[in-house]
Amino acid sequence: SDVKGIYPHDSAAFTQGFLFEKDHFFEGTGLYGVSSLRKVAPTSGEVLTSVPLPPHLFGEGIALAASRIYQLTWRSHEVRVYDLDPLRLSANRFWPYQGWGITSYNEFLVISDGTDTLFFVDPARFTIKSKVVVREGDQPLPRLNELETVDDYILANVWQTPRIAVIIPATGQVAAWIDLATIVMKEPAGVANGIAWDQERRRLFVTGKRWSHVYEVSLRAFP
């Protein structure tokens, strides 16, 4: 994928969730004892606010819905809900599966659990309304991780690969791929995991676990 811009990124951040809102990145980081939710200045990479998670929680994906940020945890079945401004924990929700990636799509939150399934969830009650199996052709596509909504598609990092699947939510079919192989080669520390979409300026940003940079990439790969 063509690189249009490069920005600094905290190379200690084990990136699990990534989004763009009101000219800032919000980033969820993982690992026990150091998980956090952060507000980050894009151009400098400076962490402006950081809310640590308790040491027994492993932070995962994040999503914005109705001016609140939802942060999954990996195996604890706990979803943390934050007020946006100031950034502070305001509620908890229960999630029955592992937590991997999450994004908001129309009136739903869409959650991945590391399998080939996407769950469509009511944000208010946190109940599962429907689910879809993601397929490339007729083959199920497992290891779906960090998610991001771009227009009518859901983008998913495929865990431990340099590829982002562009998914049609209604059917689960993979419509296209974004290939980050040339970028991943520049970032030997960890795998690609982190997709953020600036809707207003139509910019797509990607990063990864312990990467030194955030990359703005072109949308040429879209169908």
mmCIF file of N, CA and C in Angstrom, residues 42-153:
data_model
loop_
_atom_site.group_PDB
_atom_site.id
_atom_site.type_symbol
_atom_site.label_atom_id
_atom_site.label_comp_id
_atom_site.label_asym_id
_atom_site.label_seq_id
_atom_site.Cartn_x
_atom_site.Cartn_y
_atom_site.Cartn_z
ATOM 1 N N PRO A 42 -1.246 13.384 16.971
ATOM 2 C CA PRO A 42 -0.753 12.652 15.802
ATOM 3 C C PRO A 42 0.615 13.099 15.295
ATOM 4 N N THR A 43 0.843 14.393 15.198
ATOM 5 C CA THR A 43 2.082 14.832 14.544
ATOM 6 C C THR A 43 3.313 14.588 15.401
ATOM 7 N N SER A 44 3.170 14.703 16.722
ATOM 8 C CA SER A 44 4.329 14.536 17.608
ATOM 9 C C SER A 44 4.418 13.140 18.222
ATOM 10 N N GLY A 45 3.297 12.435 18.251
ATOM 11 C CA GLY A 45 3.262 11.148 18.938
ATOM 12 C C GLY A 45 3.175 11.272 20.447
ATOM 13 N N GLU A 46 3.057 12.505 20.960
ATOM 14 C CA GLU A 46 3.022 12.719 22.406
ATOM 15 C C GLU A 46 1.736 12.150 22.999
ATOM 16 N N VAL A 47 1.890 11.427 24.104
ATOM 17 C CA VAL A 47 0.733 10.908 24.835
ATOM 18 C C VAL A 47 0.201 12.022 25.723
ATOM 19 N N LEU A 48 -0.985 12.538 25.399
ATOM 20 C CA LEU A 48 -1.546 13.682 26.114
ATOM 21 C C LEU A 48 -2.269 13.256 27.381
ATOM 22 N N THR A 49 -2.970 12.139 27.321
ATOM 23 C CA THR A 49 -3.670 11.573 28.476
ATOM 24 C C THR A 49 -3.518 10.071 28.420
ATOM 25 N N SER A 50 -3.337 9.442 29.578
ATOM 26 C CA SER A 50 -3.256 7.985 29.621
ATOM 27 C C SER A 50 -4.004 7.482 30.846
ATOM 28 N N VAL A 51 -4.946 6.571 30.620
ATOM 29 C CA VAL A 51 -5.683 5.953 31.723
ATOM 30 C C VAL A 51 -5.215 4.503 31.837
ATOM 31 N N PRO A 52 -4.504 4.147 32.907
ATOM 32 C CA PRO A 52 -4.017 2.779 33.027
ATOM 33 C C PRO A 52 -5.136 1.805 33.374
ATOM 34 N N LEU A 53 -5.006 0.569 32.901
ATOM 35 C CA LEU A 53 -5.916 -0.503 33.304
ATOM 36 C C LEU A 53 -5.343 -1.204 34.532
ATOM 37 N N PRO A 54 -6.194 -1.784 35.379
ATOM 38 C CA PRO A 54 -5.678 -2.593 36.493
ATOM 39 C C PRO A 54 -4.770 -3.700 35.969
ATOM 40 N N PRO A 55 -3.783 -4.118 36.764
ATOM 41 C CA PRO A 55 -2.763 -5.059 36.259
ATOM 42 C C PRO A 55 -3.301 -6.421 35.822
ATOM 43 N N HIS A 56 -4.509 -6.803 36.280
ATOM 44 C CA HIS A 56 -5.055 -8.113 35.899
ATOM 45 C C HIS A 56 -5.798 -8.057 34.565
ATOM 46 N N LEU A 57 -5.874 -6.867 33.949
ATOM 47 C CA LEU A 57 -6.576 -6.735 32.668
ATOM 48 C C LEU A 57 -5.591 -6.520 31.528
ATOM 49 N N PHE A 58 -5.831 -7.202 30.412
ATOM 50 C CA PHE A 58 -5.025 -7.109 29.192
ATOM 51 C C PHE A 58 -5.870 -6.342 28.185
ATOM 52 N N GLY A 59 -5.529 -5.085 27.936
ATOM 53 C CA GLY A 59 -6.322 -4.231 27.061
ATOM 54 C C GLY A 59 -6.315 -4.708 25.624
ATOM 55 N N GLU A 60 -7.453 -4.506 24.945
ATOM 56 C CA GLU A 60 -7.574 -4.915 23.549
ATOM 57 C C GLU A 60 -8.161 -3.765 22.726
ATOM 58 N N GLY A 61 -9.029 -4.080 21.745
ATOM 59 C CA GLY A 61 -9.515 -3.081 20.803
ATOM 60 C C GLY A 61 -10.359 -1.987 21.436
ATOM 61 N N ILE A 62 -10.466 -0.852 20.720
ATOM 62 C CA ILE A 62 -11.281 0.265 21.179
ATOM 63 C C ILE A 62 -12.198 0.748 20.052
ATOM 64 N N ALA A 63 -13.338 1.316 20.445
ATOM 65 C CA ALA A 63 -14.282 1.885 19.478
ATOM 66 C C ALA A 63 -14.985 3.068 20.110
ATOM 67 N N LEU A 64 -15.412 3.994 19.266
ATOM 68 C CA LEU A 64 -16.150 5.171 19.705
ATOM 69 C C LEU A 64 -17.603 5.029 19.291
ATOM 70 N N ALA A 65 -18.521 5.209 20.250
ATOM 71 C CA ALA A 65 -19.958 5.200 19.952
ATOM 72 C C ALA A 65 -20.643 6.159 20.913
ATOM 73 N N ALA A 66 -21.420 7.093 20.372
ATOM 74 C CA ALA A 66 -22.178 8.067 21.173
ATOM 75 C C ALA A 66 -21.278 8.773 22.195
ATOM 76 N N SER A 67 -20.138 9.266 21.704
ATOM 77 C CA SER A 67 -19.194 10.045 22.520
ATOM 78 C C SER A 67 -18.628 9.262 23.703
ATOM 79 N N ARG A 68 -18.626 7.935 23.569
ATOM 80 C CA ARG A 68 -17.972 7.102 24.584
ATOM 81 C C ARG A 68 -17.012 6.146 23.888
ATOM 82 N N ILE A 69 -15.922 5.839 24.586
ATOM 83 C CA ILE A 69 -14.980 4.850 24.056
ATOM 84 C C ILE A 69 -15.176 3.533 24.797
ATOM 85 N N TYR A 70 -15.322 2.458 24.017
ATOM 86 C CA TYR A 70 -15.448 1.109 24.546
ATOM 87 C C TYR A 70 -14.112 0.400 24.352
ATOM 88 N N GLN A 71 -13.576 -0.168 25.429
ATOM 89 C CA GLN A 71 -12.296 -0.883 25.358
ATOM 90 C C GLN A 71 -12.490 -2.325 25.814
ATOM 91 N N LEU A 72 -12.170 -3.252 24.903
ATOM 92 C CA LEU A 72 -12.241 -4.668 25.245
ATOM 93 C C LEU A 72 -11.061 -5.082 26.112
ATOM 94 N N THR A 73 -11.233 -6.192 26.829
ATOM 95 C CA THR A 73 -10.094 -6.870 27.461
ATOM 96 C C THR A 73 -10.046 -8.290 26.915
ATOM 97 N N TRP A 74 -8.861 -8.888 26.965
ATOM 98 C CA TRP A 74 -8.614 -10.123 26.221
ATOM 99 C C TRP A 74 -9.414 -11.307 26.768
ATOM 100 N N ARG A 75 -9.149 -11.690 28.006
ATOM 101 C CA ARG A 75 -9.755 -12.913 28.550
ATOM 102 C C ARG A 75 -10.584 -12.660 29.803
ATOM 103 N N SER A 76 -10.801 -11.414 30.153
ATOM 104 C CA SER A 76 -11.456 -11.083 31.424
ATOM 105 C C SER A 76 -12.951 -10.856 31.289
ATOM 106 N N HIS A 77 -13.472 -10.872 30.053
ATOM 107 C CA HIS A 77 -14.908 -10.672 29.792
ATOM 108 C C HIS A 77 -15.385 -9.291 30.241
ATOM 109 N N GLU A 78 -14.464 -8.374 30.383
ATOM 110 C CA GLU A 78 -14.802 -7.033 30.856
ATOM 111 C C GLU A 78 -14.601 -6.024 29.728
ATOM 112 N N VAL A 79 -15.601 -5.176 29.503
ATOM 113 C CA VAL A 79 -15.497 -4.066 28.561
ATOM 114 C C VAL A 79 -15.534 -2.782 29.373
ATOM 115 N N ARG A 80 -14.537 -1.953 29.185
ATOM 116 C CA ARG A 80 -14.455 -0.691 29.909
ATOM 117 C C ARG A 80 -15.046 0.421 29.036
ATOM 118 N N VAL A 81 -15.889 1.245 29.629
ATOM 119 C CA VAL A 81 -16.558 2.325 28.903
ATOM 120 C C VAL A 81 -16.081 3.651 29.496
ATOM 121 N N TYR A 82 -15.591 4.544 28.613
ATOM 122 C CA TYR A 82 -14.989 5.800 29.046
ATOM 123 C C TYR A 82 -15.759 6.992 28.501
ATOM 124 N N ASP A 83 -15.876 8.032 29.320
ATOM 125 C CA ASP A 83 -16.253 9.344 28.799
ATOM 126 C C ASP A 83 -15.081 9.872 27.988
ATOM 127 N N LEU A 84 -15.405 10.656 26.966
ATOM 128 C CA LEU A 84 -14.366 11.092 26.034
ATOM 129 C C LEU A 84 -13.598 12.319 26.525
ATOM 130 N N ASP A 85 -14.320 13.261 27.137
ATOM 131 C CA ASP A 85 -13.656 14.518 27.487
ATOM 132 C C ASP A 85 -14.205 15.064 28.804
ATOM 133 N N PRO A 86 -13.457 14.929 29.914
ATOM 134 C CA PRO A 86 -12.128 14.315 29.988
ATOM 135 C C PRO A 86 -12.207 12.784 29.903
ATOM 136 N N LEU A 87 -11.090 12.186 29.540
ATOM 137 C CA LEU A 87 -11.013 10.736 29.355
ATOM 138 C C LEU A 87 -11.016 10.058 30.725
ATOM 139 N N ARG A 88 -12.138 9.384 31.031
ATOM 140 C CA ARG A 88 -12.223 8.729 32.339
ATOM 141 C C ARG A 88 -13.200 7.562 32.262
ATOM 142 N N LEU A 89 -12.927 6.546 33.072
ATOM 143 C CA LEU A 89 -13.770 5.353 33.106
ATOM 144 C C LEU A 89 -15.122 5.707 33.710
ATOM 145 N N SER A 90 -16.209 5.300 33.019
ATOM 146 C CA SER A 90 -17.540 5.626 33.523
ATOM 147 C C SER A 90 -18.422 4.397 33.742
ATOM 148 N N ALA A 91 -18.092 3.261 33.126
ATOM 149 C CA ALA A 91 -18.936 2.073 33.260
ATOM 150 C C ALA A 91 -18.166 0.828 32.834
ATOM 151 N N ASN A 92 -18.738 -0.334 33.156
ATOM 152 C CA ASN A 92 -18.206 -1.616 32.692
ATOM 153 C C ASN A 92 -19.333 -2.429 32.071
ATOM 154 N N ARG A 93 -19.003 -3.234 31.072
ATOM 155 C CA ARG A 93 -19.948 -4.146 30.453
ATOM 156 C C ARG A 93 -19.345 -5.553 30.439
ATOM 157 N N PHE A 94 -20.205 -6.555 30.313
ATOM 158 C CA PHE A 94 -19.763 -7.952 30.250
ATOM 159 C C PHE A 94 -19.745 -8.410 28.795
ATOM 160 N N TRP A 95 -18.690 -9.121 28.409
ATOM 161 C CA TRP A 95 -18.572 -9.713 27.075
ATOM 162 C C TRP A 95 -18.242 -11.199 27.244
ATOM 163 N N PRO A 96 -19.053 -12.121 26.661
ATOM 164 C CA PRO A 96 -18.902 -13.545 26.972
ATOM 165 C C PRO A 96 -17.718 -14.240 26.308
ATOM 166 N N TYR A 97 -17.131 -13.622 25.282
ATOM 167 C CA TYR A 97 -16.043 -14.269 24.538
ATOM 168 C C TYR A 97 -14.720 -13.565 24.804
ATOM 169 N N GLN A 98 -13.657 -14.029 24.162
ATOM 170 C CA GLN A 98 -12.419 -13.250 24.189
ATOM 171 C C GLN A 98 -12.656 -11.919 23.479
ATOM 172 N N GLY A 99 -11.954 -10.887 23.915
ATOM 173 C CA GLY A 99 -12.036 -9.588 23.259
ATOM 174 C C GLY A 99 -10.799 -9.360 22.407
ATOM 175 N N TRP A 100 -11.006 -9.073 21.114
ATOM 176 C CA TRP A 100 -9.888 -8.781 20.209
ATOM 177 C C TRP A 100 -10.070 -7.384 19.607
ATOM 178 N N GLY A 101 -10.919 -7.272 18.567
ATOM 179 C CA GLY A 101 -11.114 -5.976 17.921
ATOM 180 C C GLY A 101 -12.547 -5.498 18.072
ATOM 181 N N ILE A 102 -12.730 -4.172 17.949
ATOM 182 C CA ILE A 102 -14.068 -3.590 18.059
ATOM 183 C C ILE A 102 -14.126 -2.316 17.222
ATOM 184 N N THR A 103 -15.277 -2.084 16.592
ATOM 185 C CA THR A 103 -15.511 -0.839 15.862
ATOM 186 C C THR A 103 -17.001 -0.519 15.937
ATOM 187 N N SER A 104 -17.360 0.721 15.633
ATOM 188 C CA SER A 104 -18.785 1.062 15.539
ATOM 189 C C SER A 104 -19.194 1.066 14.068
ATOM 190 N N TYR A 105 -20.351 0.463 13.788
ATOM 191 C CA TYR A 105 -20.862 0.380 12.418
ATOM 192 C C TYR A 105 -22.366 0.625 12.478
ATOM 193 N N ASN A 106 -22.814 1.732 11.843
ATOM 194 C CA ASN A 106 -24.213 2.140 11.955
ATOM 195 C C ASN A 106 -24.590 2.217 13.435
ATOM 196 N N GLU A 107 -25.655 1.537 13.844
ATOM 197 C CA GLU A 107 -26.061 1.649 15.253
ATOM 198 C C GLU A 107 -25.422 0.580 16.128
ATOM 199 N N PHE A 108 -24.537 -0.233 15.572
ATOM 200 C CA PHE A 108 -23.963 -1.360 16.302
ATOM 201 C C PHE A 108 -22.504 -1.113 16.700
ATOM 202 N N LEU A 109 -22.071 -1.861 17.694
ATOM 203 C CA LEU A 109 -20.653 -2.140 17.864
ATOM 204 C C LEU A 109 -20.393 -3.500 17.232
ATOM 205 N N VAL A 110 -19.277 -3.631 16.527
ATOM 206 C CA VAL A 110 -18.902 -4.897 15.895
ATOM 207 C C VAL A 110 -17.636 -5.391 16.571
ATOM 208 N N ILE A 111 -17.665 -6.639 17.030
ATOM 209 C CA ILE A 111 -16.589 -7.180 17.865
ATOM 210 C C ILE A 111 -16.038 -8.455 17.233
ATOM 211 N N SER A 112 -14.703 -8.593 17.269
ATOM 212 C CA SER A 112 -14.046 -9.838 16.865
ATOM 213 C C SER A 112 -13.491 -10.527 18.115
ATOM 214 N N ASP A 113 -13.411 -11.859 18.047
ATOM 215 C CA ASP A 113 -12.898 -12.631 19.198
ATOM 216 C C ASP A 113 -11.726 -13.520 18.801
ATOM 217 N N GLY A 114 -11.072 -13.187 17.688
ATOM 218 C CA GLY A 114 -9.915 -13.957 17.244
ATOM 219 C C GLY A 114 -10.270 -15.111 16.322
ATOM 220 N N THR A 115 -11.575 -15.319 16.090
ATOM 221 C CA THR A 115 -12.017 -16.374 15.182
ATOM 222 C C THR A 115 -12.360 -15.751 13.827
ATOM 223 N N ASP A 116 -13.229 -16.422 13.076
ATOM 224 C CA ASP A 116 -13.687 -15.909 11.774
ATOM 225 C C ASP A 116 -15.015 -15.155 11.895
ATOM 226 N N THR A 117 -15.491 -14.915 13.129
ATOM 227 C CA THR A 117 -16.833 -14.369 13.349
ATOM 228 C C THR A 117 -16.786 -12.914 13.794
ATOM 229 N N LEU A 118 -17.699 -12.109 13.224
ATOM 230 C CA LEU A 118 -17.936 -10.752 13.710
ATOM 231 C C LEU A 118 -19.307 -10.720 14.391
ATOM 232 N N PHE A 119 -19.338 -10.131 15.582
ATOM 233 C CA PHE A 119 -20.557 -10.026 16.375
ATOM 234 C C PHE A 119 -21.079 -8.595 16.310
ATOM 235 N N PHE A 120 -22.372 -8.432 16.019
ATOM 236 C CA PHE A 120 -23.008 -7.119 15.991
ATOM 237 C C PHE A 120 -23.757 -6.928 17.307
ATOM 238 N N VAL A 121 -23.367 -5.891 18.050
ATOM 239 C CA VAL A 121 -23.770 -5.731 19.451
ATOM 240 C C VAL A 121 -24.488 -4.396 19.642
ATOM 241 N N ASP A 122 -25.561 -4.430 20.435
ATOM 242 C CA ASP A 122 -26.270 -3.213 20.831
ATOM 243 C C ASP A 122 -25.430 -2.492 21.893
ATOM 244 N N PRO A 123 -24.969 -1.260 21.618
ATOM 245 C CA PRO A 123 -24.082 -0.581 22.580
ATOM 246 C C PRO A 123 -24.740 -0.314 23.931
ATOM 247 N N ALA A 124 -26.040 -0.026 23.938
ATOM 248 C CA ALA A 124 -26.711 0.336 25.190
ATOM 249 C C ALA A 124 -26.825 -0.860 26.139
ATOM 250 N N ARG A 125 -27.295 -1.987 25.611
ATOM 251 C CA ARG A 125 -27.506 -3.159 26.472
ATOM 252 C C ARG A 125 -26.371 -4.171 26.388
ATOM 253 N N PHE A 126 -25.501 -3.990 25.429
ATOM 254 C CA PHE A 126 -24.377 -4.888 25.171
ATOM 255 C C PHE A 126 -24.838 -6.330 24.938
ATOM 256 N N THR A 127 -25.920 -6.452 24.160
ATOM 257 C CA THR A 127 -26.427 -7.762 23.764
ATOM 258 C C THR A 127 -26.100 -8.009 22.304
ATOM 259 N N ILE A 128 -25.838 -9.279 21.965
ATOM 260 C CA ILE A 128 -25.503 -9.657 20.590
ATOM 261 C C ILE A 128 -26.785 -9.708 19.759
ATOM 262 N N LYS A 129 -26.840 -8.906 18.696
ATOM 263 C CA LYS A 129 -28.015 -8.856 17.822
ATOM 264 C C LYS A 129 -27.894 -9.817 16.648
ATOM 265 N N SER A 130 -26.666 -9.970 16.129
ATOM 266 C CA SER A 130 -26.446 -10.886 14.999
ATOM 267 C C SER A 130 -24.960 -11.163 14.897
ATOM 268 N N LYS A 131 -24.615 -12.092 14.023
ATOM 269 C CA LYS A 131 -23.198 -12.360 13.766
ATOM 270 C C LYS A 131 -23.029 -12.829 12.334
ATOM 271 N N VAL A 132 -21.811 -12.687 11.840
ATOM 272 C CA VAL A 132 -21.520 -13.079 10.464
ATOM 273 C C VAL A 132 -20.146 -13.740 10.423
ATOM 274 N N VAL A 133 -20.025 -14.797 9.621
ATOM 275 C CA VAL A 133 -18.724 -15.449 9.418
ATOM 276 C C VAL A 133 -18.029 -14.773 8.240
ATOM 277 N N VAL A 134 -16.799 -14.351 8.449
ATOM 278 C CA VAL A 134 -16.023 -13.689 7.393
ATOM 279 C C VAL A 134 -15.365 -14.750 6.514
ATOM 280 N N ARG A 135 -15.514 -14.570 5.195
ATOM 281 C CA ARG A 135 -14.969 -15.554 4.260
ATOM 282 C C ARG A 135 -14.193 -14.869 3.140
ATOM 283 N N GLU A 136 -13.100 -15.502 2.759
ATOM 284 C CA GLU A 136 -12.391 -15.139 1.529
ATOM 285 C C GLU A 136 -12.782 -16.189 0.494
ATOM 286 N N GLY A 137 -13.612 -15.805 -0.485
ATOM 287 C CA GLY A 137 -14.221 -16.811 -1.346
ATOM 288 C C GLY A 137 -15.167 -17.647 -0.502
ATOM 289 N N ASP A 138 -14.966 -18.974 -0.503
ATOM 290 C CA ASP A 138 -15.810 -19.816 0.361
ATOM 291 C C ASP A 138 -15.057 -20.318 1.590
ATOM 292 N N GLN A 139 -13.847 -19.785 1.828
ATOM 293 C CA GLN A 139 -13.045 -20.221 2.966
ATOM 294 C C GLN A 139 -13.192 -19.249 4.136
ATOM 295 N N PRO A 140 -13.543 -19.741 5.336
ATOM 296 C CA PRO A 140 -13.593 -18.864 6.507
ATOM 297 C C PRO A 140 -12.225 -18.230 6.775
ATOM 298 N N LEU A 141 -12.250 -16.974 7.228
ATOM 299 C CA LEU A 141 -11.020 -16.228 7.495
ATOM 300 C C LEU A 141 -10.890 -16.008 9.006
ATOM 301 N N PRO A 142 -10.074 -16.824 9.666
ATOM 302 C CA PRO A 142 -9.939 -16.681 11.119
ATOM 303 C C PRO A 142 -8.908 -15.619 11.510
ATOM 304 N N ARG A 143 -8.717 -15.460 12.813
ATOM 305 C CA ARG A 143 -7.717 -14.562 13.424
ATOM 306 C C ARG A 143 -8.001 -13.088 13.122
ATOM 307 N N LEU A 144 -9.285 -12.745 13.043
ATOM 308 C CA LEU A 144 -9.648 -11.342 12.858
ATOM 309 C C LEU A 144 -9.331 -10.589 14.146
ATOM 310 N N ASN A 145 -8.627 -9.471 14.008
ATOM 311 C CA ASN A 145 -8.163 -8.750 15.192
ATOM 312 C C ASN A 145 -8.727 -7.334 15.185
ATOM 313 N N GLU A 146 -7.881 -6.335 15.226
ATOM 314 C CA GLU A 146 -8.323 -4.938 15.306
ATOM 315 C C GLU A 146 -9.218 -4.573 14.118
ATOM 316 N N LEU A 147 -10.316 -3.875 14.404
ATOM 317 C CA LEU A 147 -11.314 -3.526 13.391
ATOM 318 C C LEU A 147 -11.436 -2.012 13.246
ATOM 319 N N GLU A 148 -11.832 -1.578 12.041
ATOM 320 C CA GLU A 148 -12.137 -0.167 11.796
ATOM 321 C C GLU A 148 -13.190 -0.090 10.697
ATOM 322 N N THR A 149 -14.123 0.837 10.854
ATOM 323 C CA THR A 149 -15.147 1.058 9.835
ATOM 324 C C THR A 149 -14.702 2.170 8.897
ATOM 325 N N VAL A 150 -14.748 1.887 7.589
ATOM 326 C CA VAL A 150 -14.461 2.890 6.563
ATOM 327 C C VAL A 150 -15.597 2.839 5.552
ATOM 328 N N ASP A 151 -16.377 3.921 5.506
ATOM 329 C CA ASP A 151 -17.554 3.965 4.633
ATOM 330 C C ASP A 151 -18.458 2.760 4.917
ATOM 331 N N ASP A 152 -18.734 1.943 3.913
ATOM 332 C CA ASP A 152 -19.637 0.799 4.111
ATOM 333 C C ASP A 152 -18.892 -0.506 4.366
ATOM 334 N N TYR A 153 -17.631 -0.420 4.682
ATOM 335 C CA TYR A 153 -16.805 -1.615 4.893
ATOM 336 C C TYR A 153 -16.284 -1.672 6.323
#
